[in-house]
Amino acid sequence: MTDDGVDLPRARERLHARLADVERLLAGQSALAAEIAESGRDANADDEHDPEGSTLAWERQQAAALATGAAAERERLLAALARVDAGTYGRCEVCGRPIPPGRLEARPAATRCVEHAR
């Protein structure tokens, strides 16, 4: 427990649990995107006139967007774990004040207090 009331072992546990969830999501979305791309290889290459072309394109973009979002969250969680190790977790990167525990519960990778949140 830090002077600010942050339970670092609990924070580390929550971050690792969320990281495992995100890595499963990332793997699933990456596999789905590859599966969609593979299924489109045998289809008509003319998306404009193929009734399934626009659906496949949308599904491929959706899977890619979800994978991109999961990858970005993975990076934020890894950075938060590094802050736990460095002893700076739970402090606002702008003002240095403690990030409220409720905010850390809701957004475990938060780097800013509510006042300085983007």
Coordinates of N, CA and C in Angstrom, one line a residue:
M1 N 0.9 -1.2 0.0 CA 0.0 0.0 0.0 C 0.9 1.2 0.0
T2 N 0.6 2.2 -0.9 CA 1.4 3.4 -1.0 C 0.8 4.4 0.0
D3 N 1.5 5.5 0.2 CA 1.1 6.6 1.1 C -0.2 7.2 0.6
D4 N -0.5 7.0 -0.7 CA -1.7 7.6 -1.3 C -2.9 6.6 -1.1
G5 N -2.7 5.5 -0.6 CA -3.8 4.5 -0.4 C -3.9 3.5 -1.5
V6 N -3.0 3.5 -2.4 CA -3.1 2.6 -3.6 C -2.5 1.2 -3.1
D7 N -3.3 0.2 -3.2 CA -2.9 -1.2 -2.9 C -2.2 -1.7 -4.2
L8 N -0.9 -1.6 -4.2 CA -0.1 -2.0 -5.4 C -0.2 -3.5 -5.7
P9 N -0.2 -4.4 -4.7 CA -0.4 -5.8 -5.1 C -1.8 -6.1 -5.8
R10 N -2.8 -5.4 -5.2 CA -4.1 -5.6 -5.8 C -4.2 -4.9 -7.2
A11 N -3.5 -3.8 -7.4 CA -3.5 -3.1 -8.7 C -2.7 -4.0 -9.7
R12 N -1.6 -4.6 -9.3 CA -0.9 -5.4 -10.2 C -1.8 -6.6 -10.6
E13 N -2.5 -7.2 -9.6 CA -3.4 -8.3 -9.9 C -4.4 -7.9 -10.9
R14 N -5.1 -6.8 -10.7 CA -6.1 -6.3 -11.6 C -5.6 -6.1 -13.0
L15 N -4.4 -5.4 -13.1 CA -3.8 -5.1 -14.4 C -3.5 -6.4 -15.1
H16 N -2.9 -7.4 -14.4 CA -2.6 -8.7 -15.1 C -3.8 -9.4 -15.5
A17 N -4.9 -9.3 -14.8 CA -6.1 -10.0 -15.2 C -6.7 -9.3 -16.4
R18 N -6.7 -8.0 -16.4 CA -7.2 -7.3 -17.6 C -6.3 -7.5 -18.8
L19 N -5.0 -7.6 -18.6 CA -4.1 -7.8 -19.7 C -4.3 -9.2 -20.3
A20 N -4.6 -10.2 -19.5 CA -4.9 -11.5 -20.0 C -6.2 -11.5 -20.8
D21 N -7.2 -10.7 -20.4 CA -8.4 -10.6 -21.1 C -8.2 -9.9 -22.5
V22 N -7.4 -8.9 -22.5 CA -7.1 -8.1 -23.7 C -6.3 -9.0 -24.6
E23 N -5.3 -9.8 -24.1 CA -4.5 -10.6 -25.0 C -5.4 -11.7 -25.7
R24 N -6.4 -12.2 -24.9 CA -7.3 -13.2 -25.5 C -8.1 -12.5 -26.6
L25 N -8.6 -11.3 -26.3 CA -9.4 -10.6 -27.3 C -8.5 -10.3 -28.6
L26 N -7.3 -9.9 -28.4 CA -6.4 -9.6 -29.5 C -6.1 -10.8 -30.3
A27 N -5.9 -11.9 -29.7 CA -5.6 -13.2 -30.4 C -6.9 -13.6 -31.2
G28 N -8.0 -13.5 -30.6 CA -9.3 -13.8 -31.2 C -9.6 -12.9 -32.4
Q29 N -9.4 -11.6 -32.3 CA -9.7 -10.7 -33.4 C -8.7 -10.9 -34.5
S30 N -7.5 -11.1 -34.1 CA -6.4 -11.3 -35.2 C -6.7 -12.6 -36.0
A31 N -7.1 -13.7 -35.3 CA -7.5 -14.9 -35.9 C -8.7 -14.7 -36.8
L32 N -9.7 -14.0 -36.3 CA -10.9 -13.7 -37.1 C -10.6 -12.9 -38.3
A33 N -9.8 -11.9 -38.2 CA -9.4 -11.1 -39.4 C -8.7 -12.0 -40.4
A34 N -7.8 -12.8 -40.0 CA -7.1 -13.7 -40.9 C -8.1 -14.7 -41.6
E35 N -9.1 -15.2 -40.8 CA -10.1 -16.1 -41.3 C -10.9 -15.4 -42.4
I36 N -11.3 -14.2 -42.1 CA -12.1 -13.4 -43.0 C -11.3 -13.2 -44.3
A37 N -10.1 -12.8 -44.1 CA -9.2 -12.5 -45.3 C -9.1 -13.8 -46.1
E38 N -8.9 -14.9 -45.5 CA -8.7 -16.2 -46.2 C -10.0 -16.6 -46.9
S39 N -11.2 -16.4 -46.3 CA -12.4 -16.7 -46.9 C -12.7 -15.8 -48.1
G40 N -12.2 -14.6 -48.1 CA -12.3 -13.7 -49.2 C -11.4 -14.0 -50.4
R41 N -10.4 -14.7 -50.2 CA -9.5 -15.1 -51.3 C -10.2 -15.9 -52.4
D42 N -11.1 -16.8 -52.0 CA -11.7 -17.6 -53.0 C -13.0 -17.0 -53.5
A43 N -13.3 -15.8 -53.0 CA -14.5 -15.1 -53.5 C -14.2 -14.2 -54.7
N44 N -15.3 -13.7 -55.2 CA -15.1 -12.8 -56.3 C -14.3 -11.6 -55.9
A45 N -13.3 -11.2 -56.7 CA -12.4 -10.1 -56.3 C -13.1 -8.7 -56.5
D46 N -14.3 -8.7 -57.2 CA -15.0 -7.5 -57.5 C -16.0 -7.2 -56.4
D47 N -15.5 -6.5 -55.3 CA -16.3 -6.2 -54.1 C -17.5 -5.3 -54.5
E48 N -17.4 -4.5 -55.5 CA -18.5 -3.6 -55.9 C -19.7 -4.3 -56.4
H49 N -19.5 -5.4 -57.1 CA -20.6 -6.2 -57.7 C -20.9 -7.5 -57.0
D50 N -20.1 -7.9 -56.1 CA -20.3 -9.1 -55.4 C -21.2 -8.8 -54.2
P51 N -22.3 -9.4 -54.0 CA -23.2 -9.1 -52.9 C -22.6 -9.4 -51.5
E52 N -21.6 -10.3 -51.5 CA -21.0 -10.6 -50.2 C -19.7 -9.7 -50.0
G53 N -19.3 -9.1 -51.0 CA -18.0 -8.3 -51.0 C -18.1 -7.2 -49.9
S54 N -19.1 -6.4 -49.9 CA -19.2 -5.3 -48.9 C -19.3 -5.9 -47.5
T55 N -20.0 -7.0 -47.3 CA -20.1 -7.6 -46.0 C -18.7 -8.1 -45.5
L56 N -18.0 -8.8 -46.4 CA -16.7 -9.3 -46.0 C -15.7 -8.1 -45.7
A57 N -15.8 -7.1 -46.5 CA -14.9 -5.9 -46.2 C -15.3 -5.3 -44.9
W58 N -16.6 -5.2 -44.6 CA -17.0 -4.6 -43.3 C -16.5 -5.5 -42.1
E59 N -16.7 -6.8 -42.3 CA -16.3 -7.7 -41.2 C -14.8 -7.6 -41.0
R60 N -14.0 -7.6 -42.1 CA -12.6 -7.5 -42.0 C -12.1 -6.2 -41.3
Q61 N -12.8 -5.1 -41.7 CA -12.4 -3.8 -41.0 C -12.8 -3.8 -39.6
Q62 N -14.0 -4.4 -39.2 CA -14.4 -4.5 -37.8 C -13.4 -5.3 -37.0
A63 N -13.0 -6.4 -37.5 CA -12.1 -7.3 -36.8 C -10.7 -6.6 -36.6
A64 N -10.3 -5.9 -37.7 CA -9.0 -5.2 -37.6 C -9.1 -4.0 -36.6
A65 N -10.2 -3.3 -36.6 CA -10.4 -2.2 -35.7 C -10.4 -2.7 -34.2
L66 N -11.0 -3.8 -34.0 CA -11.1 -4.3 -32.6 C -9.7 -4.8 -32.2
A67 N -9.0 -5.4 -33.1 CA -7.6 -5.9 -32.8 C -6.7 -4.7 -32.6
T68 N -6.8 -3.6 -33.3 CA -6.0 -2.4 -33.1 C -6.3 -1.8 -31.7
G69 N -7.6 -1.7 -31.4 CA -8.0 -1.2 -30.1 C -7.4 -2.1 -28.9
A70 N -7.5 -3.4 -29.1 CA -7.0 -4.3 -28.1 C -5.4 -4.1 -27.9
A71 N -4.8 -4.0 -29.1 CA -3.3 -3.8 -29.0 C -2.9 -2.5 -28.3
A72 N -3.7 -1.4 -28.5 CA -3.4 -0.2 -27.9 C -3.7 -0.3 -26.4
E73 N -4.8 -1.0 -26.0 CA -5.0 -1.2 -24.6 C -4.0 -2.0 -23.9
R74 N -3.5 -3.0 -24.6 CA -2.4 -3.9 -24.1 C -1.2 -3.0 -23.8
E75 N -0.8 -2.1 -24.7 CA 0.3 -1.2 -24.4 C 0.1 -0.3 -23.2
R76 N -1.1 0.2 -23.0 CA -1.5 1.0 -21.8 C -1.3 0.2 -20.6
L77 N -1.8 -1.1 -20.6 CA -1.7 -1.9 -19.4 C -0.3 -2.3 -19.1
L78 N 0.5 -2.5 -20.1 CA 1.9 -2.8 -19.8 C 2.6 -1.6 -19.2
A79 N 2.3 -0.4 -19.7 CA 2.9 0.8 -19.2 C 2.4 1.0 -17.7
A80 N 1.2 0.7 -17.4 CA 0.7 0.8 -16.0 C 1.4 -0.2 -15.1
L81 N 1.7 -1.4 -15.6 CA 2.4 -2.4 -14.8 C 3.9 -1.9 -14.6
A82 N 4.4 -1.2 -15.5 CA 5.8 -0.6 -15.4 C 5.7 0.5 -14.3
R83 N 4.6 1.3 -14.3 CA 4.5 2.3 -13.2 C 4.3 1.7 -11.8
V84 N 3.6 0.5 -11.8 CA 3.5 -0.2 -10.5 C 4.9 -0.5 -10.0
D85 N 5.7 -1.1 -10.9 CA 7.1 -1.5 -10.6 C 7.9 -0.3 -10.2
A86 N 7.7 0.8 -10.8 CA 8.5 2.0 -10.5 C 8.0 2.8 -9.3
G87 N 6.8 2.4 -8.8 CA 6.3 3.1 -7.6 C 5.5 4.3 -8.0
T88 N 5.2 4.6 -9.2 CA 4.6 5.8 -9.7 C 3.1 5.6 -10.0
Y89 N 2.6 4.3 -9.9 CA 1.3 4.0 -10.3 C 0.3 4.8 -9.4
G90 N -0.8 5.3 -10.0 CA -1.8 6.0 -9.2 C -1.5 7.5 -9.0
R91 N -0.5 8.0 -9.6 CA -0.2 9.4 -9.6 C -0.4 10.1 -10.9
C92 N -1.0 11.3 -10.9 CA -1.3 12.0 -12.2 C 0.0 12.4 -12.8
E93 N 0.1 12.1 -14.1 CA 1.3 12.5 -14.8 C 1.4 14.0 -15.1
V94 N 0.3 14.8 -14.8 CA 0.4 16.2 -15.0 C 0.7 16.9 -13.7
C95 N -0.1 16.7 -12.7 CA 0.0 17.4 -11.5 C 0.7 16.7 -10.3
G96 N 0.9 15.3 -10.5 CA 1.5 14.5 -9.5 C 0.7 14.1 -8.3
R97 N -0.6 14.6 -8.3 CA -1.5 14.2 -7.2 C -2.0 12.8 -7.4
P98 N -2.5 12.2 -6.3 CA -3.1 10.9 -6.5 C -4.3 10.8 -7.4
I99 N -4.4 9.8 -8.1 CA -5.6 9.5 -9.0 C -6.6 8.9 -8.0
P100 N -7.8 9.3 -8.0 CA -8.8 8.8 -7.1 C -9.0 7.3 -7.3
P101 N -9.1 6.5 -6.2 CA -9.2 5.1 -6.3 C -10.4 4.6 -7.2
G102 N -11.5 5.3 -7.2 CA -12.6 5.0 -8.1 C -12.2 5.1 -9.6
R103 N -11.4 6.0 -9.9 CA -11.0 6.2 -11.3 C -10.0 5.0 -11.7
L104 N -9.2 4.6 -10.7 CA -8.3 3.5 -11.0 C -9.0 2.2 -11.1
E105 N -10.1 2.1 -10.3 CA -11.0 0.9 -10.5 C -11.6 0.8 -11.8
A106 N -12.1 1.9 -12.3 CA -12.8 2.0 -13.6 C -11.8 1.9 -14.8
R107 N -10.7 2.6 -14.6 CA -9.7 2.7 -15.7 C -8.3 2.4 -15.1
P108 N -8.0 1.1 -14.9 CA -6.8 0.8 -14.2 C -5.5 1.3 -14.8
A109 N -5.5 1.6 -16.1 CA -4.3 2.1 -16.8 C -4.3 3.6 -16.8
A110 N -5.2 4.3 -16.1 CA -5.3 5.8 -16.1 C -3.9 6.4 -15.7
T111 N -3.6 7.5 -16.4 CA -2.3 8.2 -16.1 C -2.6 9.6 -15.6
R112 N -3.9 9.9 -15.5 CA -4.2 11.3 -15.1 C -5.4 11.3 -14.1
C113 N -5.4 12.3 -13.3 CA -6.5 12.4 -12.4 C -7.7 12.9 -13.1
V114 N -8.8 13.0 -12.5 CA -10.1 13.4 -13.2 C -9.9 14.8 -13.7
E115 N -9.3 15.7 -13.0 CA -9.2 17.1 -13.4 C -8.4 17.2 -14.7
H116 N -7.4 16.3 -14.9 CA -6.5 16.4 -16.1 C -6.8 15.4 -17.1
A117 N -7.9 14.6 -16.9 CA -8.2 13.6 -17.9 C -8.6 14.3 -19.2
R118 N -8.2 13.6 -20.3 CA -8.5 14.2 -21.6 C -9.9 13.9 -22.0

